[in-house]
mmCIF file of C-alpha atoms in Angstrom:
data_model
loop_
_atom_site.group_PDB
_atom_site.id
_atom_site.type_symbol
_atom_site.label_atom_id
_atom_site.label_comp_id
_atom_site.label_asym_id
_atom_site.label_seq_id
_atom_site.Cartn_x
_atom_site.Cartn_y
_atom_site.Cartn_z
ATOM 1 C CA UNK A 26 -36.963 -41.744 -5.284
ATOM 2 C CA UNK A 27 -36.957 -38.260 -6.804
ATOM 3 C CA UNK A 28 -38.158 -35.334 -4.743
ATOM 4 C CA UNK A 29 -40.984 -33.316 -6.255
ATOM 5 C CA UNK A 30 -41.696 -35.729 -9.154
ATOM 6 C CA UNK A 31 -44.562 -38.189 -9.493
ATOM 7 C CA UNK A 32 -43.294 -41.727 -10.087
ATOM 8 C CA UNK A 33 -45.449 -44.636 -11.223
ATOM 9 C CA UNK A 34 -45.615 -47.836 -9.179
ATOM 10 C CA UNK A 35 -47.229 -50.530 -11.389
ATOM 11 C CA UNK A 36 -49.692 -52.968 -9.904
ATOM 12 C CA UNK A 37 -53.338 -53.608 -9.240
ATOM 13 C CA UNK A 38 -55.835 -56.329 -9.974
ATOM 14 C CA UNK A 39 -58.011 -54.398 -12.428
ATOM 15 C CA UNK A 40 -55.623 -53.937 -15.294
ATOM 16 C CA UNK A 41 -52.876 -51.332 -15.559
ATOM 17 C CA UNK A 42 -53.630 -49.384 -12.385
ATOM 18 C CA UNK A 43 -50.730 -47.273 -11.248
ATOM 19 C CA UNK A 44 -50.040 -45.861 -7.869
ATOM 20 C CA UNK A 45 -48.217 -42.578 -8.207
ATOM 21 C CA UNK A 46 -45.948 -41.370 -5.442
ATOM 22 C CA UNK A 47 -44.493 -37.939 -4.920
ATOM 23 C CA UNK A 48 -41.732 -37.501 -2.362
ATOM 24 C CA UNK A 49 -42.045 -33.966 -1.027
ATOM 25 C CA UNK A 50 -39.758 -34.234 1.990
ATOM 26 C CA UNK A 51 -37.954 -36.985 3.831
ATOM 27 C CA UNK A 52 -41.013 -37.281 6.099
ATOM 28 C CA UNK A 53 -43.826 -36.598 3.593
ATOM 29 C CA UNK A 54 -44.871 -38.825 0.693
ATOM 30 C CA UNK A 55 -48.074 -38.167 -1.241
ATOM 31 C CA UNK A 56 -49.768 -40.993 -3.113
ATOM 32 C CA UNK A 57 -52.528 -41.090 -5.699
ATOM 33 C CA UNK A 58 -53.742 -43.707 -8.144
ATOM 34 C CA UNK A 59 -54.179 -43.469 -11.891
ATOM 35 C CA UNK A 60 -55.857 -45.821 -14.348
ATOM 36 C CA UNK A 61 -55.863 -45.094 -18.100
ATOM 37 C CA UNK A 62 -59.601 -45.824 -18.461
ATOM 38 C CA UNK A 63 -61.178 -45.288 -15.037
ATOM 39 C CA UNK A 64 -59.439 -42.018 -14.067
ATOM 40 C CA UNK A 65 -60.785 -40.002 -17.037
ATOM 41 C CA UNK A 66 -64.223 -41.596 -16.555
ATOM 42 C CA UNK A 67 -64.362 -40.508 -12.897
ATOM 43 C CA UNK A 68 -63.227 -37.015 -13.840
ATOM 44 C CA UNK A 69 -65.974 -36.849 -16.460
ATOM 45 C CA UNK A 70 -68.507 -38.048 -13.862
ATOM 46 C CA UNK A 71 -67.498 -35.257 -11.486
ATOM 47 C CA UNK A 72 -68.210 -32.831 -14.355
ATOM 48 C CA UNK A 73 -71.664 -34.356 -14.906
ATOM 49 C CA UNK A 74 -70.933 -36.717 -17.825
ATOM 50 C CA UNK A 75 -72.113 -40.238 -16.937
ATOM 51 C CA UNK A 76 -71.635 -41.947 -20.323
ATOM 52 C CA UNK A 77 -68.006 -43.038 -19.967
ATOM 53 C CA UNK A 78 -68.341 -44.445 -16.430
ATOM 54 C CA UNK A 79 -71.579 -46.189 -17.429
ATOM 55 C CA UNK A 80 -69.868 -47.805 -20.413
ATOM 56 C CA UNK A 81 -67.023 -49.104 -18.225
ATOM 57 C CA UNK A 82 -69.403 -50.426 -15.571
ATOM 58 C CA UNK A 83 -71.550 -52.244 -18.171
ATOM 59 C CA UNK A 84 -68.455 -53.825 -19.757
ATOM 60 C CA UNK A 85 -68.199 -56.233 -16.827
ATOM 61 C CA UNK A 86 -64.478 -55.756 -16.246
ATOM 62 C CA UNK A 87 -63.237 -55.687 -12.637
ATOM 63 C CA UNK A 88 -63.574 -52.306 -10.951
ATOM 64 C CA UNK A 89 -60.446 -50.989 -9.175
ATOM 65 C CA UNK A 90 -60.863 -50.621 -5.408
ATOM 66 C CA UNK A 91 -60.213 -46.863 -5.480
ATOM 67 C CA UNK A 92 -62.929 -46.405 -8.127
ATOM 68 C CA UNK A 93 -65.396 -48.361 -6.007
ATOM 69 C CA UNK A 94 -64.604 -46.191 -2.965
ATOM 70 C CA UNK A 95 -64.980 -42.974 -4.962
ATOM 71 C CA UNK A 96 -68.283 -44.115 -6.487
ATOM 72 C CA UNK A 97 -69.500 -45.189 -3.056
ATOM 73 C CA UNK A 98 -68.827 -41.722 -1.678
ATOM 74 C CA UNK A 99 -70.362 -39.903 -4.644
ATOM 75 C CA UNK A 100 -73.438 -42.122 -4.856
ATOM 76 C CA UNK A 101 -74.086 -42.653 -1.153
ATOM 77 C CA UNK A 102 -77.733 -41.844 -0.517
ATOM 78 C CA UNK A 103 -78.756 -40.156 2.712
ATOM 79 C CA UNK A 104 -80.812 -42.249 5.167
ATOM 80 C CA UNK A 105 -83.904 -40.150 4.342
ATOM 81 C CA UNK A 106 -83.546 -40.783 0.588
ATOM 82 C CA UNK A 107 -86.547 -42.482 -1.029
ATOM 83 C CA UNK A 108 -86.488 -43.215 -4.709
ATOM 84 C CA UNK A 109 -85.225 -45.522 -7.387
ATOM 85 C CA UNK A 110 -82.494 -43.385 -8.937
ATOM 86 C CA UNK A 111 -79.243 -42.419 -7.295
ATOM 87 C CA UNK A 112 -77.740 -39.060 -8.151
ATOM 88 C CA UNK A 113 -74.079 -38.191 -7.862
ATOM 89 C CA UNK A 114 -73.440 -35.706 -5.086
ATOM 90 C CA UNK A 115 -70.308 -33.829 -6.044
ATOM 91 C CA UNK A 116 -69.326 -30.993 -3.718
ATOM 92 C CA UNK A 117 -68.886 -27.790 -5.709
ATOM 93 C CA UNK A 118 -67.549 -25.585 -2.909
ATOM 94 C CA UNK A 119 -64.210 -27.357 -2.559
ATOM 95 C CA UNK A 120 -62.356 -29.243 -5.213
ATOM 96 C CA UNK A 121 -59.342 -31.422 -4.579
ATOM 97 C CA UNK A 122 -57.116 -28.883 -6.312
ATOM 98 C CA UNK A 123 -58.380 -26.001 -4.151
ATOM 99 C CA UNK A 124 -57.938 -27.998 -0.945
ATOM 100 C CA UNK A 125 -54.412 -29.014 -1.964
ATOM 101 C CA UNK A 126 -53.577 -25.349 -2.648
ATOM 102 C CA UNK A 127 -54.866 -24.265 0.785
ATOM 103 C CA UNK A 128 -52.908 -26.983 2.583
ATOM 104 C CA UNK A 129 -49.826 -26.265 0.476
ATOM 105 C CA UNK A 130 -50.055 -22.571 1.384
ATOM 106 C CA UNK A 131 -50.306 -23.422 5.081
ATOM 107 C CA UNK A 132 -47.283 -25.695 4.785
ATOM 108 C CA UNK A 133 -45.350 -22.927 3.038
ATOM 109 C CA UNK A 134 -46.238 -20.460 5.811
ATOM 110 C CA UNK A 135 -45.025 -22.984 8.382
ATOM 111 C CA UNK A 136 -41.696 -23.312 6.540
ATOM 112 C CA UNK A 137 -41.376 -19.501 6.544
ATOM 113 C CA UNK A 138 -42.085 -19.475 10.280
ATOM 114 C CA UNK A 139 -39.418 -22.128 10.881
ATOM 115 C CA UNK A 140 -36.861 -20.059 8.960
ATOM 116 C CA UNK A 141 -37.863 -16.872 10.805
ATOM 117 C CA UNK A 142 -37.660 -18.740 14.127
ATOM 118 C CA UNK A 143 -34.006 -19.600 13.467
ATOM 119 C CA UNK A 144 -33.243 -15.953 12.701
ATOM 120 C CA UNK A 145 -35.138 -14.791 15.825
ATOM 121 C CA UNK A 146 -33.163 -17.171 18.084
ATOM 122 C CA UNK A 147 -36.204 -19.285 18.962
ATOM 123 C CA UNK A 148 -38.587 -16.428 19.803
ATOM 124 C CA UNK A 149 -41.932 -17.421 18.311
ATOM 125 C CA UNK A 150 -43.686 -14.047 18.697
ATOM 126 C CA UNK A 151 -40.844 -12.284 16.914
ATOM 127 C CA UNK A 152 -40.901 -14.845 14.100
ATOM 128 C CA UNK A 153 -44.675 -14.457 13.710
ATOM 129 C CA UNK A 154 -44.330 -10.669 13.545
ATOM 130 C CA UNK A 155 -41.569 -10.959 10.908
ATOM 131 C CA UNK A 156 -43.570 -13.355 8.731
ATOM 132 C CA UNK A 157 -46.700 -11.213 9.126
ATOM 133 C CA UNK A 158 -44.863 -8.107 7.912
ATOM 134 C CA UNK A 159 -43.217 -10.028 5.068
ATOM 135 C CA UNK A 160 -46.539 -11.501 3.922
ATOM 136 C CA UNK A 161 -48.279 -8.123 4.141
ATOM 137 C CA UNK A 162 -45.640 -6.635 1.831
ATOM 138 C CA UNK A 163 -46.314 -9.503 -0.614
ATOM 139 C CA UNK A 164 -50.021 -8.638 -0.592
ATOM 140 C CA UNK A 165 -50.987 -11.719 1.426
ATOM 141 C CA UNK A 166 -51.857 -10.394 4.889
ATOM 142 C CA UNK A 167 -52.612 -13.027 7.533
ATOM 143 C CA UNK A 168 -53.836 -12.761 11.092
ATOM 144 C CA UNK A 169 -51.772 -13.914 14.045
ATOM 145 C CA UNK A 170 -54.310 -16.692 14.622
ATOM 146 C CA UNK A 171 -53.842 -18.029 11.076
ATOM 147 C CA UNK A 172 -50.065 -17.951 11.457
ATOM 148 C CA UNK A 173 -50.313 -19.854 14.769
ATOM 149 C CA UNK A 174 -52.556 -22.455 13.123
ATOM 150 C CA UNK A 175 -49.972 -22.888 10.362
ATOM 151 C CA UNK A 176 -47.228 -23.202 12.968
ATOM 152 C CA UNK A 177 -49.075 -25.995 14.795
ATOM 153 C CA UNK A 178 -49.847 -27.898 11.568
ATOM 154 C CA UNK A 179 -47.604 -30.934 11.044
ATOM 155 C CA UNK A 180 -46.925 -32.850 7.823
ATOM 156 C CA UNK A 181 -48.839 -35.817 9.231
ATOM 157 C CA UNK A 182 -51.852 -33.566 9.901
ATOM 158 C CA UNK A 183 -51.733 -32.273 6.307
ATOM 159 C CA UNK A 184 -51.770 -35.829 4.943
ATOM 160 C CA UNK A 185 -54.614 -36.732 7.328
ATOM 161 C CA UNK A 186 -56.663 -33.713 6.179
ATOM 162 C CA UNK A 187 -56.134 -34.619 2.511
ATOM 163 C CA UNK A 188 -57.195 -38.222 3.163
ATOM 164 C CA UNK A 189 -60.217 -37.045 5.134
ATOM 165 C CA UNK A 190 -61.220 -34.661 2.344
ATOM 166 C CA UNK A 191 -60.941 -37.451 -0.221
ATOM 167 C CA UNK A 192 -63.076 -39.724 1.955
ATOM 168 C CA UNK A 193 -60.309 -42.202 2.686
ATOM 169 C CA UNK A 194 -60.727 -41.968 6.483
ATOM 170 C CA UNK A 195 -63.853 -41.574 8.598
ATOM 171 C CA UNK A 196 -64.590 -37.978 9.748
#
């Protein structure tokens, strides 16, 4: 169990699927899956290339559960949809990387607030003012409301938001 490093956990029914775990803190563990064939095919599909995923699906090999969930989300037609062809609906506004960066930034701000709170002897308003001034000097000004939202955000809430964004939990 190394902090900050992705480690592979072998397993899975559909060939060499690996679960990768990253231990960030004692209380926070991030997990993601990786498959040598299906992962690149899904990435290509999100970029608009359907050939590789089509080839794997036609091969008749078992489809990993995570691939089936991802395809189900991307190819889910709306109730009003009428037609014979499904089209992948990939959100362009937010990518997984962007969402992870936003949540990571909020977590970092919360850590700064915790450190400032110790210096300010438990006075939250003083800690928020200190972090606000510090961030403004760094060229990253934030409102008091944003800082309070970061303060109230827990590690469990961050993991829940990531899972919700990835479609792993119902909205």
